[in-house]
Short mmCIF file of C-alpha atoms and ligand atoms in Angstrom, two decimals:
data_model
loop_
_atom_site.label_atom_id
_atom_site.label_comp_id
_atom_site.label_asym_id
_atom_site.label_seq_id
_atom_site.Cartn_x
_atom_site.Cartn_y
_atom_site.Cartn_z
CA UNK A 1 5.50 3.09 -25.58
CA UNK A 2 2.16 1.62 -26.85
CA UNK A 3 -0.35 0.66 -24.19
CA UNK A 4 -0.63 -3.09 -23.75
CA UNK A 5 -4.15 -4.52 -23.77
CA UNK A 6 -4.95 -7.74 -22.03
CA UNK A 7 -8.10 -9.73 -22.52
CA UNK A 8 -9.46 -11.21 -19.31
CA UNK A 9 -11.97 -14.10 -19.68
CA UNK A 10 -14.50 -15.39 -17.17
CA UNK A 11 -13.23 -18.08 -14.84
CA UNK A 12 -14.85 -21.46 -15.72
CA UNK A 13 -15.26 -22.62 -12.15
CA UNK A 14 -15.92 -21.10 -8.67
CA UNK A 15 -12.94 -20.34 -6.49
CA UNK A 16 -12.23 -23.16 -4.09
CA UNK A 17 -9.56 -24.16 -1.51
CA UNK A 18 -6.70 -22.64 0.44
CA UNK A 19 -3.94 -20.32 -0.83
CA UNK A 20 -1.40 -17.82 0.25
CA UNK A 21 -0.55 -14.38 -1.21
CA UNK A 22 2.84 -12.72 -1.68
CA UNK A 23 4.50 -10.83 1.19
CA UNK A 24 3.00 -7.62 2.48
CA UNK A 25 4.29 -4.69 0.41
CA UNK A 26 4.36 -2.17 3.26
CA UNK A 27 6.22 -4.51 5.61
CA UNK A 28 8.57 -5.59 2.82
CA UNK A 29 9.63 -2.00 2.11
CA UNK A 30 10.12 -1.34 5.83
CA UNK A 31 12.14 -4.57 6.36
CA UNK A 32 14.52 -3.50 3.54
CA UNK A 33 14.83 0.12 4.63
CA UNK A 34 15.18 -0.54 8.38
CA UNK A 35 17.77 -3.35 7.67
CA UNK A 36 19.68 -0.98 5.36
CA UNK A 37 19.78 1.60 8.25
CA UNK A 38 20.78 -0.92 10.88
CA UNK A 39 24.22 -2.01 12.18
CA UNK A 40 24.95 -5.61 11.18
CA UNK A 41 23.27 -8.16 8.97
CA UNK A 42 19.50 -8.71 9.05
CA UNK A 43 17.86 -11.91 7.89
CA UNK A 44 14.70 -11.44 5.77
CA UNK A 45 12.21 -13.98 4.32
CA UNK A 46 8.87 -13.85 2.63
CA UNK A 47 9.77 -10.46 1.09
CA UNK A 48 7.45 -9.41 -1.78
CA UNK A 49 9.30 -9.75 -5.12
CA UNK A 50 7.64 -6.92 -7.09
CA UNK A 51 8.61 -3.79 -9.05
CA UNK A 52 7.94 -1.56 -6.03
CA UNK A 53 10.01 -3.52 -3.57
CA UNK A 54 12.79 -3.78 -6.17
CA UNK A 55 12.75 0.03 -6.19
CA UNK A 56 13.52 0.03 -2.45
CA UNK A 57 16.24 -2.58 -2.95
CA UNK A 58 17.86 -0.54 -5.72
CA UNK A 59 17.76 2.72 -3.65
CA UNK A 60 19.33 1.28 -0.46
CA UNK A 61 21.93 -0.54 -2.57
CA UNK A 62 22.90 2.81 -4.19
CA UNK A 63 23.24 4.21 -0.69
CA UNK A 64 25.70 1.54 0.38
CA UNK A 65 23.63 -1.25 1.96
CA UNK A 66 24.57 -4.78 0.87
CA UNK A 67 21.49 -6.62 -0.25
CA UNK A 68 21.75 -10.24 -0.86
CA UNK A 69 18.14 -11.42 -1.41
CA UNK A 70 17.36 -14.32 -3.74
CA UNK A 71 14.15 -15.59 -5.35
CA UNK A 72 12.73 -18.58 -3.56
CA UNK A 73 10.67 -21.32 -5.18
CA UNK A 74 7.49 -19.82 -3.79
CA UNK A 75 8.24 -16.50 -5.61
CA UNK A 76 9.32 -14.55 -2.48
CA UNK A 77 12.73 -13.02 -1.74
CA UNK A 78 14.92 -14.28 1.11
CA UNK A 79 18.44 -13.62 2.34
CA UNK A 80 20.34 -10.90 4.05
CA UNK A 81 20.69 -7.07 4.14
CA UNK A 82 23.82 -5.52 5.75
CA UNK A 83 23.17 -2.03 6.81
CA UNK A 84 25.32 1.13 7.12
CA UNK A 85 24.65 1.59 10.87
CA UNK A 86 26.63 4.47 12.44
CA UNK A 87 28.64 5.07 9.30
CA UNK A 88 25.53 6.26 7.49
CA UNK A 89 24.65 5.97 3.85
CA UNK A 90 27.26 6.80 1.23
CA UNK A 91 26.88 9.68 -1.24
CA UNK A 92 25.20 8.10 -4.26
CA UNK A 93 26.70 8.97 -7.66
CA UNK A 94 23.46 9.11 -9.61
CA UNK A 95 19.80 10.11 -8.99
CA UNK A 96 17.80 7.63 -6.87
CA UNK A 97 15.01 6.34 -9.05
CA UNK A 98 12.01 5.18 -7.02
CA UNK A 99 10.09 3.97 -10.04
CA UNK A 100 6.36 3.85 -9.29
CA UNK A 101 6.79 3.49 -5.54
CA UNK A 102 5.50 6.31 -3.37
CA UNK A 103 6.52 4.35 -0.18
CA UNK A 104 10.15 4.15 -1.38
CA UNK A 105 10.34 7.80 -2.25
CA UNK A 106 8.68 9.17 0.86
CA UNK A 107 10.42 6.83 3.35
CA UNK A 108 13.70 7.48 1.59
CA UNK A 109 13.34 11.22 2.33
CA UNK A 110 13.09 10.59 5.99
CA UNK A 111 15.86 7.99 5.93
CA UNK A 112 18.47 10.28 4.35
CA UNK A 113 17.42 13.51 6.21
CA UNK A 114 19.94 13.08 9.14
CA UNK A 115 23.00 12.43 6.97
CA UNK A 116 25.52 14.74 5.30
CA UNK A 117 24.63 13.70 1.77
CA UNK A 118 22.91 15.33 -1.18
CA UNK A 119 20.58 13.05 -3.12
CA UNK A 120 18.44 13.58 -6.14
CA UNK A 121 15.16 11.66 -5.80
CA UNK A 122 13.11 10.88 -8.87
CA UNK A 123 10.56 8.36 -10.21
CA UNK A 124 8.35 7.34 -13.08
CA UNK A 125 5.70 9.44 -14.82
CA UNK A 126 3.11 8.65 -12.16
CA UNK A 127 5.33 9.14 -9.11
CA UNK A 128 6.55 12.53 -10.39
CA UNK A 129 3.01 13.72 -10.31
CA UNK A 130 2.31 12.68 -6.73
CA UNK A 131 2.35 15.15 -3.81
CA UNK A 132 5.65 15.32 -1.83
CA UNK A 133 5.24 18.62 0.07
CA UNK A 134 3.48 16.68 2.84
CA UNK A 135 6.85 14.94 3.53
CA UNK A 136 9.09 17.90 2.67
CA UNK A 137 7.31 20.28 5.11
CA UNK A 138 8.06 18.36 8.34
CA UNK A 139 11.58 17.34 7.26
CA UNK A 140 12.39 21.06 6.62
CA UNK A 141 11.05 21.87 10.13
CA UNK A 142 13.57 19.29 11.42
CA UNK A 143 16.41 20.91 9.43
CA UNK A 144 16.69 19.00 6.11
CA UNK A 145 16.99 21.17 3.00
CA UNK A 146 15.45 20.71 -0.44
CA UNK A 147 16.15 22.21 -3.84
CA UNK A 148 14.05 23.65 -5.13
CA UNK A 149 12.62 24.51 -1.71
CA UNK A 150 9.10 23.33 -0.85
CA UNK A 151 8.38 21.89 -4.28
CA UNK A 152 5.46 19.57 -4.63
CA UNK A 153 6.77 17.08 -7.16
CA UNK A 154 9.83 14.91 -7.89
CA UNK A 155 12.58 15.17 -9.07
CA UNK A 156 13.93 17.01 -6.07
CA UNK A 157 17.27 17.32 -4.38
CA UNK A 158 17.47 16.58 -0.66
CA UNK A 159 20.38 17.77 1.45
CA UNK A 160 20.65 16.00 4.80
CA UNK A 161 21.51 17.61 8.15
CA UNK A 162 23.31 15.69 10.91
CA UNK A 163 21.88 18.09 13.51
CA UNK A 164 18.23 17.42 12.94
CA UNK A 165 15.79 18.79 15.55
CA UNK A 166 13.12 16.54 17.04
CA UNK A 167 9.61 17.83 16.37
CA UNK A 168 6.01 17.23 17.39
CA UNK A 169 4.08 17.24 14.11
CA UNK A 170 0.37 17.41 13.66
CA UNK A 171 -0.07 15.70 10.29
CA UNK A 172 -2.69 17.27 8.01
CA UNK A 173 -3.72 13.79 6.71
CA UNK A 174 -3.73 10.22 7.93
CA UNK A 175 -0.69 8.90 6.03
CA UNK A 176 1.62 6.09 7.20
CA UNK A 177 4.19 7.26 4.61
CA UNK A 178 4.28 10.74 6.14
CA UNK A 179 4.33 9.37 9.71
CA UNK A 180 7.14 6.97 8.87
CA UNK A 181 9.30 9.53 7.08
CA UNK A 182 9.20 11.75 10.13
CA UNK A 183 9.81 8.91 12.59
CA UNK A 184 12.86 7.60 10.48
CA UNK A 185 14.36 11.08 10.52
CA UNK A 186 13.59 11.38 14.24
CA UNK A 187 15.68 8.28 14.94
CA UNK A 188 18.88 10.46 14.77
CA UNK A 189 17.48 13.73 16.25
CA UNK A 190 18.19 14.32 19.97
CA UNK A 191 14.99 13.79 21.84
CA UNK A 192 11.44 12.81 21.21
CA UNK A 193 9.97 13.11 17.65
CA UNK A 194 6.18 12.67 17.60
CA UNK A 195 3.58 12.49 14.90
CA UNK A 196 -0.11 13.12 15.67
CA UNK A 197 -2.63 12.04 13.05
CA UNK A 198 -6.26 13.04 12.28
CA UNK A 199 -7.15 9.31 11.95
CA UNK A 200 -5.10 6.20 12.56
CA UNK A 201 -2.93 5.07 9.62
CA UNK A 202 -1.18 1.74 9.23
CA UNK A 203 1.25 1.10 12.15
CA UNK A 204 3.87 -1.29 10.75
CA UNK A 205 6.73 1.18 11.45
CA UNK A 206 5.89 1.57 15.09
CA UNK A 207 5.60 -2.20 15.45
CA UNK A 208 8.84 -3.02 13.62
CA UNK A 209 11.18 -0.35 14.98
CA UNK A 210 11.43 -2.02 18.43
CA UNK A 211 12.41 -5.26 16.74
CA UNK A 212 15.47 -3.21 15.40
CA UNK A 213 16.26 -1.89 18.91
CA UNK A 214 14.52 1.54 18.77
CA UNK A 215 12.29 2.88 21.50
CA UNK A 216 8.90 3.80 20.12
CA UNK A 217 5.58 4.41 21.74
CA UNK A 218 2.33 4.49 19.97
CA UNK A 219 -1.26 4.98 20.88
CA UNK A 220 -4.47 5.95 19.08
CA UNK A 221 -3.50 8.57 16.39
CA UNK A 222 -0.02 9.30 17.82
CA UNK A 223 3.44 7.68 17.47
CA UNK A 224 6.90 8.70 18.69
CA UNK A 225 10.54 7.71 18.60
CA UNK A 226 13.27 8.62 21.01
CA UNK A 227 16.58 9.57 19.39
CA UNK A 228 19.39 9.32 18.75
CA UNK A 229 19.49 5.61 18.20
CA UNK A 230 21.45 3.25 15.90
CA UNK A 231 19.18 0.44 14.71
CA UNK A 232 20.43 -3.13 15.27
CA UNK A 233 20.05 -5.92 12.65
CA UNK A 234 16.97 -8.00 13.08
CA UNK A 235 15.07 -10.91 11.55
CA UNK A 236 11.78 -10.50 9.65
CA UNK A 237 9.59 -13.11 8.06
CA UNK A 238 7.08 -10.98 6.07
CA UNK A 239 3.42 -12.16 6.38
CA UNK A 240 1.11 -12.20 3.29
CA UNK A 241 -0.31 -8.91 2.04
CA UNK A 242 -3.91 -8.36 3.12
CA UNK A 243 -4.29 -5.86 0.24
CA UNK A 244 -3.51 -8.62 -2.29
CA UNK A 245 -5.70 -11.09 -0.32
CA UNK A 246 -8.57 -8.54 -0.61
CA UNK A 247 -8.67 -9.22 -4.43
CA UNK A 248 -9.03 -12.97 -3.93
CA UNK A 249 -11.59 -12.48 -1.20
CA UNK A 250 -13.72 -9.99 -3.28
CA UNK A 251 -13.49 -12.37 -6.22
CA UNK A 252 -14.96 -15.18 -4.09
CA UNK A 253 -17.78 -12.82 -3.10
CA UNK A 254 -18.57 -12.12 -6.76
CA UNK A 255 -18.21 -15.59 -8.19
CA UNK A 256 -21.16 -17.84 -7.24
CA UNK A 257 -20.30 -21.11 -5.49
CA UNK A 258 -16.88 -19.95 -4.27
CA UNK A 259 -15.36 -20.67 -0.86
CA UNK A 260 -11.69 -19.90 -0.11
CA UNK A 261 -9.20 -19.45 2.68
CA UNK A 262 -6.22 -17.08 2.37
CA UNK A 263 -3.53 -18.22 4.82
CA UNK A 264 -0.75 -16.42 6.69
CA UNK A 265 -1.66 -12.81 6.03
CA UNK A 266 -1.02 -9.76 8.20
CA UNK A 267 -4.07 -9.17 10.34
CA UNK A 268 -3.07 -5.66 11.35
CA UNK A 269 -6.30 -3.82 12.35
CA UNK A 270 -4.90 -0.86 10.42
CA UNK A 271 -5.01 -3.06 7.25
CA UNK A 272 -8.07 -5.28 7.48
CA UNK A 273 -10.69 -2.55 7.35
CA UNK A 274 -11.92 -4.24 4.20
CA UNK A 275 -12.84 -7.34 6.15
CA UNK A 276 -14.79 -5.23 8.62
CA UNK A 277 -16.56 -3.43 5.75
CA UNK A 278 -17.39 -6.74 4.01
CA UNK A 279 -18.77 -8.03 7.39
CA UNK A 280 -20.97 -4.95 7.57
CA UNK A 281 -22.15 -5.65 4.00
CA UNK A 282 -23.27 -9.12 5.23
CA UNK A 283 -20.47 -11.19 3.73
CA UNK A 284 -19.79 -14.68 5.07
CA UNK A 285 -16.17 -13.90 6.14
CA UNK A 286 -14.15 -15.06 9.11
CA UNK A 287 -10.77 -14.13 10.44
CA UNK A 288 -8.58 -16.60 12.35
CA UNK A 289 -5.65 -15.17 14.35
CA UNK A 290 -2.67 -17.51 14.36
CA UNK A 291 0.04 -15.74 16.33
CA UNK A 292 2.45 -12.94 15.43
CA UNK A 293 5.45 -12.10 13.27
CA UNK A 294 7.43 -9.85 15.55
CA UNK A 295 4.63 -7.60 16.85
CA UNK A 296 2.53 -7.96 13.68
CA UNK A 297 -0.59 -10.16 14.14
CA UNK A 298 -1.16 -12.73 11.43
CA UNK A 299 -3.50 -15.52 10.45
CA UNK A 300 -6.08 -16.74 7.94
CA UNK A 301 -9.16 -15.21 6.23
CA UNK A 302 -11.99 -17.45 5.12
CA UNK A 303 -14.76 -16.31 2.84
CA UNK A 304 -17.78 -17.91 1.13
CA UNK A 305 -19.80 -16.46 -1.72
CA UNK A 306 -22.74 -14.58 -0.23
CA UNK A 307 -25.87 -14.22 -2.33
CA UNK A 308 -27.14 -10.95 -0.71
CA UNK A 309 -24.74 -8.19 0.15
CA UNK A 310 -25.95 -4.80 1.47
CA UNK A 311 -24.48 -1.37 0.83
CA UNK A 312 -23.00 0.40 3.90
CA UNK A 313 -21.38 3.62 4.97
CA UNK A 314 -17.63 3.85 5.66
CA UNK A 315 -16.95 6.86 7.91
CA UNK A 316 -13.98 9.07 7.43
CA UNK A 317 -12.01 7.81 10.51
CA UNK A 318 -11.94 4.33 8.91
CA UNK A 319 -10.88 5.36 5.41
CA UNK A 320 -7.13 4.91 6.09
CA UNK A 321 -7.72 1.31 7.02
CA UNK A 322 -9.34 0.60 3.67
CA UNK A 323 -7.61 3.09 1.48
CA UNK A 324 -5.89 0.65 -0.88
CA UNK A 325 -9.03 -1.63 -1.05
CA UNK A 326 -11.52 1.11 -2.02
CA UNK A 327 -11.27 0.26 -5.78
CA UNK A 328 -12.15 -3.40 -5.21
CA UNK A 329 -14.68 -2.69 -2.47
CA UNK A 330 -16.34 -0.29 -4.84
CA UNK A 331 -16.76 -3.13 -7.31
CA UNK A 332 -18.33 -5.30 -4.63
CA UNK A 333 -20.55 -2.41 -3.61
CA UNK A 334 -21.73 -2.20 -7.23
CA UNK A 335 -23.15 -5.75 -6.83
CA UNK A 336 -24.75 -5.09 -3.41
CA UNK A 337 -28.30 -4.02 -2.55
CA UNK A 338 -28.59 -0.34 -1.76
CA UNK A 339 -26.13 2.52 -1.53
CA UNK A 340 -22.52 2.49 -0.28
CA UNK A 341 -20.86 5.65 0.75
CA UNK A 342 -17.07 6.12 1.42
CA UNK A 343 -16.67 9.34 3.35
CA UNK A 344 -13.82 11.84 2.71
CA UNK A 345 -11.80 9.96 0.13
CA UNK A 346 -9.85 12.86 -1.32
CA UNK A 347 -6.54 10.83 -0.70
CA UNK A 348 -7.75 8.49 -3.49
CA UNK A 349 -6.96 11.23 -6.00
CA UNK A 350 -3.24 11.11 -4.81
CA UNK A 351 -2.47 7.44 -5.46
CA UNK A 352 -0.74 5.85 -8.43
CA UNK A 353 -3.58 7.29 -10.52
CA UNK A 354 -6.63 9.38 -9.61
CA UNK A 355 -8.43 6.43 -8.23
CA UNK A 356 -11.60 8.34 -7.40
CA UNK A 357 -12.15 9.46 -10.91
CA UNK A 358 -11.13 6.01 -12.28
CA UNK A 359 -13.58 4.17 -10.00
CA UNK A 360 -16.45 6.40 -11.14
CA UNK A 361 -15.47 5.98 -14.72
CA UNK A 362 -15.11 2.17 -14.57
CA UNK A 363 -18.36 1.66 -12.69
CA UNK A 364 -19.96 3.93 -15.24
CA UNK A 365 -18.86 1.52 -18.03
CA UNK A 366 -20.67 -1.15 -16.14
CA UNK A 367 -23.84 0.97 -16.08
CA UNK A 368 -23.55 1.49 -12.34
CA UNK A 369 -24.38 4.84 -10.90
CA UNK A 370 -21.41 6.16 -8.91
CA UNK A 371 -20.48 9.77 -8.13
CA UNK A 372 -18.44 12.07 -5.99
CA UNK A 373 -19.94 14.81 -3.73
CA UNK A 374 -17.83 16.86 -1.32
CA UNK A 375 -15.06 14.30 -1.41
CA UNK A 376 -17.51 11.42 -0.51
CA UNK A 377 -17.83 8.52 -3.04
CA UNK A 378 -21.36 7.19 -3.57
CA UNK A 379 -22.17 3.84 -5.29
CA UNK A 380 -25.73 2.81 -6.07
CA UNK A 381 -25.67 -1.00 -6.02
CA UNK A 382 -27.10 -3.05 -8.86
CA UNK A 383 -27.71 -6.70 -7.70
CA UNK A 384 -27.69 -9.17 -10.55
CA UNK A 385 -25.44 -6.79 -12.56
CA UNK A 386 -24.78 -8.18 -16.04
CA UNK A 387 -21.42 -7.18 -17.71
CA UNK A 388 -21.98 -5.66 -21.15
CA UNK A 389 -19.85 -7.30 -23.78
CA UNK A 390 -16.85 -5.58 -25.36
CA UNK A 391 -15.82 -3.45 -22.37
CA UNK A 392 -12.35 -1.86 -22.16
CA UNK A 393 -11.08 -0.52 -18.82
CA UNK A 394 -8.07 1.75 -18.57
CA UNK A 395 -5.92 0.86 -15.61
CA UNK A 396 -4.04 4.14 -15.88
CA UNK A 397 -0.99 1.99 -15.11
CA UNK A 398 -2.28 1.57 -11.62
CA UNK A 399 -1.91 -1.98 -10.21
CA UNK A 400 -5.01 -1.83 -7.98
CA UNK A 401 -7.18 -0.51 -10.79
CA UNK A 402 -5.84 -3.20 -13.16
CA UNK A 403 -6.76 -5.95 -10.70
CA UNK A 404 -10.14 -4.46 -9.82
CA UNK A 405 -11.29 -4.28 -13.48
CA UNK A 406 -9.80 -7.72 -14.16
CA UNK A 407 -12.23 -9.09 -11.62
CA UNK A 408 -15.12 -7.79 -13.78
CA UNK A 409 -13.99 -10.18 -16.49
CA UNK A 410 -12.86 -13.09 -14.24
CA UNK A 411 -16.03 -13.18 -12.11
CA UNK A 412 -18.64 -11.97 -14.63
CA UNK A 413 -20.31 -13.25 -17.76
CA UNK A 414 -18.25 -11.58 -20.48
CA UNK A 415 -14.51 -11.00 -21.20
CA UNK A 416 -13.13 -7.48 -20.65
CA UNK A 417 -9.99 -5.75 -22.04
CA UNK A 418 -7.65 -4.03 -19.62
CA UNK A 419 -5.20 -1.37 -20.77
CA UNK A 420 -1.74 -1.77 -19.13
CA UNK A 421 -2.75 -4.83 -17.10
CA UNK A 422 1.02 -5.37 -16.69
CA UNK A 423 1.03 -2.85 -13.84
CA UNK A 424 -0.02 -5.69 -11.50
CA UNK A 425 3.72 -6.39 -11.30
CA UNK A 426 3.88 -3.53 -8.80
CA UNK A 427 2.31 -5.57 -5.95
CA UNK A 428 0.92 -8.92 -7.09
CA UNK A 429 2.84 -10.21 -10.23
CA UNK A 430 1.07 -13.60 -10.10
CA UNK A 431 -2.44 -12.23 -9.53
CA UNK A 432 -3.92 -14.01 -12.56
CA UNK A 433 -2.26 -17.31 -11.92
CA UNK A 434 -3.31 -17.18 -8.30
CA UNK A 435 -7.00 -16.81 -9.23
CA UNK A 436 -6.85 -19.32 -12.03
CA UNK A 437 -5.29 -21.78 -9.54
CA UNK A 438 -8.25 -21.43 -7.23
CA UNK A 439 -10.77 -21.89 -10.04
CA UNK A 440 -9.92 -25.46 -11.07
C1 S3P B 1 1.55 2.89 2.54
C2 S3P B 1 0.69 3.79 3.04
C3 S3P B 1 -0.53 4.28 2.33
C4 S3P B 1 -0.87 3.23 1.22
C5 S3P B 1 0.28 2.84 0.40
C6 S3P B 1 1.33 2.12 1.29
C7 S3P B 1 2.77 2.51 3.38
O1 S3P B 1 -0.25 5.55 1.74
O2 S3P B 1 -1.90 3.83 0.43
O3 S3P B 1 -0.12 1.92 -0.56
O4 S3P B 1 3.36 1.48 3.10
O5 S3P B 1 3.09 3.29 4.28
P1 S3P B 1 -0.37 6.88 2.55
O6 S3P B 1 0.64 6.79 3.63
O7 S3P B 1 -0.05 7.95 1.57
O8 S3P B 1 -1.80 6.94 3.06
#
């Protein structure tokens, strides 16, 4: 198919006022998957309606869960999911296509591991290039089988095993997808399954599982489940996605005169590393805690355009808490005084595209000096950056790259073209409308 090019023009006014963002993608996936695994009918609301979440819905439906979620006027999905509980998932009659969604594919592997079924798991061009051995390795230790064995990429066939062994796994990287896949498999193993991590990754699974009746315990860099347990239906109202909010917040920091509030977003410490980074850069930004959804903290984030931002260093133990925001933070860093360094960002190469290479390429188009050295990303800020006219950015069909480069056009002085801008449908389908709505 020919690439679609979208011209993004500068916003005519600063961003002002309060807004909300669509439901959190990570929590939406988990709400659907955990509800599909549970006994009974769960009630969900605020679920993100996006291509990635639709992949999770399709996959659990093919495995026998009954999903009855409808689009609400605010664009979210709400309704019920009836799970398979003790009966387990049914043998699907076709390959399970996870589309562009790494979370769907990796969590699915853990979810089906304890059941006597054989599933073929596949995805789109990007997903079939992403690493899967990190998930396959611990699941094989637990007793699941794969064909071909220990292969890195999809498509792959997984053969579940009802006698899974619990394990203690020292994860080689901080990855919530890896941690979750092992914990989901561990729910049906007899005994304690534990994942230790080199740095803390997002903890939505550990926080949500008790709401579905499972015993978990979690502390700094470690999480465990006690099996076997049958999950029980629950109720989840998904808070807004801080990773989507990050684009609006960074836009306000790059568009003079802006002042906005993003309401009702997840304020999980494992997700708002970008706020902490912006604070350290000197941004006028404030977080207001407003209670919890289940065990998930939520609230508002307020930000005002700040004339002088300073570069800073983001150490490797904090990278997981900003991992999805590094593209847009890199763009903010390009406008700041001094140098910004993100330490040990090799995982950026393993996302929907090679984001490390794409960031350096995109900033290069802007005339900003950015480079990689020993897996660290360096950006030399250029305050007063003027966008050259006639720029075209390739999103590499990666939603977060598409939105990052769109902000160059929206918040700058000249329009830009974005190749395959349409990939924003993966996490924030109304991204443009949302920004245009704030710039009235
Ligand atoms: C996610 C975990 C992160 C993140 C991804 C969503 C999740 O990936 O980048 O967008 O929902 O668990 P890793 O687990 O690979 O770090």
